[in-house]
Coordinates of C-alpha atoms in Angstrom, one line a residue:
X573 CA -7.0 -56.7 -30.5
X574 CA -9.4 -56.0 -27.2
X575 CA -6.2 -55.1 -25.6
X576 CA -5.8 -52.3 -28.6
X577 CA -9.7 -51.1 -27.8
X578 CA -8.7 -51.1 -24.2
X579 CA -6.1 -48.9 -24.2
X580 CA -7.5 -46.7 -26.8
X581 CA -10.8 -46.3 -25.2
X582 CA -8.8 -45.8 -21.8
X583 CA -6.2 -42.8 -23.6
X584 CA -10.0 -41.4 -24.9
X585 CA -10.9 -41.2 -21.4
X586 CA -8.1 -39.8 -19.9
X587 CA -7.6 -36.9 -22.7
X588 CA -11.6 -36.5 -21.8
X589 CA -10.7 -35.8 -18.2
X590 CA -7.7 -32.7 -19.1
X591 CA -10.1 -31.7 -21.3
X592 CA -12.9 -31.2 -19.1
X593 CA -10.6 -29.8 -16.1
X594 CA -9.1 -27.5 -18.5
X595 CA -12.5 -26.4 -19.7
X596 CA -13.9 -26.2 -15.4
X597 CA -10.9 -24.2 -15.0
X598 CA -11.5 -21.4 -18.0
X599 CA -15.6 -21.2 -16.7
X600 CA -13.9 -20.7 -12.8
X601 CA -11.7 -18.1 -14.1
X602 CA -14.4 -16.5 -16.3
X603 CA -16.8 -16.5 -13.1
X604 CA -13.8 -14.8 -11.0
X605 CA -13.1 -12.2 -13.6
X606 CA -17.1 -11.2 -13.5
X607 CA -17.1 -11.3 -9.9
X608 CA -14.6 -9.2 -9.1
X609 CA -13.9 -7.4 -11.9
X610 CA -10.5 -5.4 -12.3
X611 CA -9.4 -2.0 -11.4
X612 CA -11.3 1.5 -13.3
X613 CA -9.9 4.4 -15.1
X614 CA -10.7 7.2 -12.1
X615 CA -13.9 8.9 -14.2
X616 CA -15.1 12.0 -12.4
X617 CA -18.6 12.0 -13.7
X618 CA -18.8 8.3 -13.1
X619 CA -17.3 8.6 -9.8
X620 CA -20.1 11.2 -8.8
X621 CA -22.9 9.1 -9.4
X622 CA -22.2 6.4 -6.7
X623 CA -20.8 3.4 -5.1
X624 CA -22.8 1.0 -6.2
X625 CA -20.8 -2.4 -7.9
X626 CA -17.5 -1.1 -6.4
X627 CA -17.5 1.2 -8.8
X628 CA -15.6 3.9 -6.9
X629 CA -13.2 0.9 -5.2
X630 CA -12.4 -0.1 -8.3
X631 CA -11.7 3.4 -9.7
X632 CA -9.4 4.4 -6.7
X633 CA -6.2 3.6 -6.6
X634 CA -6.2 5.6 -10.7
X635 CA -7.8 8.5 -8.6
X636 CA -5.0 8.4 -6.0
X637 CA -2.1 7.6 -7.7
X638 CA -2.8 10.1 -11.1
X639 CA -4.6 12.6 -8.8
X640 CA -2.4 14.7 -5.8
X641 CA -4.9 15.6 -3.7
X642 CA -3.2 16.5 -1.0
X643 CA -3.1 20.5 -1.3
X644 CA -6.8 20.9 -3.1
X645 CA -9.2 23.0 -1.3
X646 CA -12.2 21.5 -0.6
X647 CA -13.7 23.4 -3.6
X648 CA -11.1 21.6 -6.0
X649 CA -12.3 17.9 -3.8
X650 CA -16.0 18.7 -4.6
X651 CA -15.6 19.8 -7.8
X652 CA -13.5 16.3 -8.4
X653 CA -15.4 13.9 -6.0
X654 CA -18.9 15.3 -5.7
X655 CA -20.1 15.9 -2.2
X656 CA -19.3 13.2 0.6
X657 CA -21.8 10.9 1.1
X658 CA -24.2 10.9 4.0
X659 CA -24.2 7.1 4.7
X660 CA -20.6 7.5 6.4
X661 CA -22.6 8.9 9.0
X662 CA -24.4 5.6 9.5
X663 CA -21.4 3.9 10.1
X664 CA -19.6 6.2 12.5
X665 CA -20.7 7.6 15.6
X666 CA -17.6 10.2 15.3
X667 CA -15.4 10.0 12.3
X668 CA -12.1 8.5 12.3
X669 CA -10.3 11.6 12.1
X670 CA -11.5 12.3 8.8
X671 CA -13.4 16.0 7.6
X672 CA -14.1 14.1 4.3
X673 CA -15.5 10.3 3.8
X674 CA -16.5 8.8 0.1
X675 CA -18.1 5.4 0.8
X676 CA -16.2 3.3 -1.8
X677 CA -18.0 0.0 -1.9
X678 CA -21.5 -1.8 -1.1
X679 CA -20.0 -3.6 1.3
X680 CA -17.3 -6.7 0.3
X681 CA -17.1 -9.7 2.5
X682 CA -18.7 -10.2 5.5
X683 CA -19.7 -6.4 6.7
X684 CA -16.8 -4.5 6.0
X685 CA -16.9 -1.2 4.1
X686 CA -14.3 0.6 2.4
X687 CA -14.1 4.4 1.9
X688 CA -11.8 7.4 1.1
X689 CA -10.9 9.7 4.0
X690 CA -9.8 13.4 3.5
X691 CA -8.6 15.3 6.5
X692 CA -8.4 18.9 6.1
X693 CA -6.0 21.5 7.7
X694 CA -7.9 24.8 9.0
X695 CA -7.3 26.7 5.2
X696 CA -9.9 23.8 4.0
X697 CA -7.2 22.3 2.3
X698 CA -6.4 18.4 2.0
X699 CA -3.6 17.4 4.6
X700 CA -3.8 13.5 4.2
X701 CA -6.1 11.0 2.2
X702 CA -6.2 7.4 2.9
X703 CA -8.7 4.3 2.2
X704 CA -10.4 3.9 5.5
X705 CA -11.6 0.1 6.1
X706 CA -14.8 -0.4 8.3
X707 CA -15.6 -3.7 9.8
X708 CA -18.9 -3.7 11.4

């Protein structure tokens, strides 16, 4: 009989345990999911308004894969993207070959900053655009 109550009490515990791990592992992947949260519909309006909480990271890749940019004017960009932010010029001391730069993030991991570069060809008219990583 103890040996009964044993062996119970000992299959309680272990189904306690996968319980429990199974439960830390849905609150880890909950935490994850809220941390970095998934990839945006591109939203012009949205998009205007700012970087902050990755929003524009997280809305990029929609923007450049449902969005040719290449050919706009830089009328059409603005009128898109909203004017350039001025904190690119805090980062660079010349631009990386860019005419255009959208800061993209607040910053993810240690220092580094994303943003979207535009270069333009002499009719103001987009040539090339590309994610632009920044590591300070």
């Amino acid at each position: 009989m103890k040996r009964k109550v044993f062996l119970f009490g000992l299959l309680a515990l272990v189904v306690a345990m996968l319980l429990a791990g199974v439960i830390g592992i849905a609150i880890l992947i909950n935490d994850f999911r809220e941390q970095f949260p998934g990839p945006l519909p591109f939203d012009s309006e949205v998009w205007k308004k700012g970087y902050t909480n990755d929003i524009r990271l997280r809305m990029c890749d929609d923007l450049l894969s449902k969005h040719n940019l290449k050919g706009l004017t830089k009328d059409e960009v603005l009128a898109l993207l909203g004017q350039p932010g001025k904190s690119a010029g805090i980062f660079f001391s010349e631009k990386p070959g860019f005419d255009m730069l959208y800061q993209l993030d607040d910053g993810t991991g240690v220092l580094c900053y994303h943003f979207l570069g535009l270069r333009l060809d002499s009719s103001n008219c987009v040539t090339k655009s590309e994610i632009y990583r920044y590591n300070l």
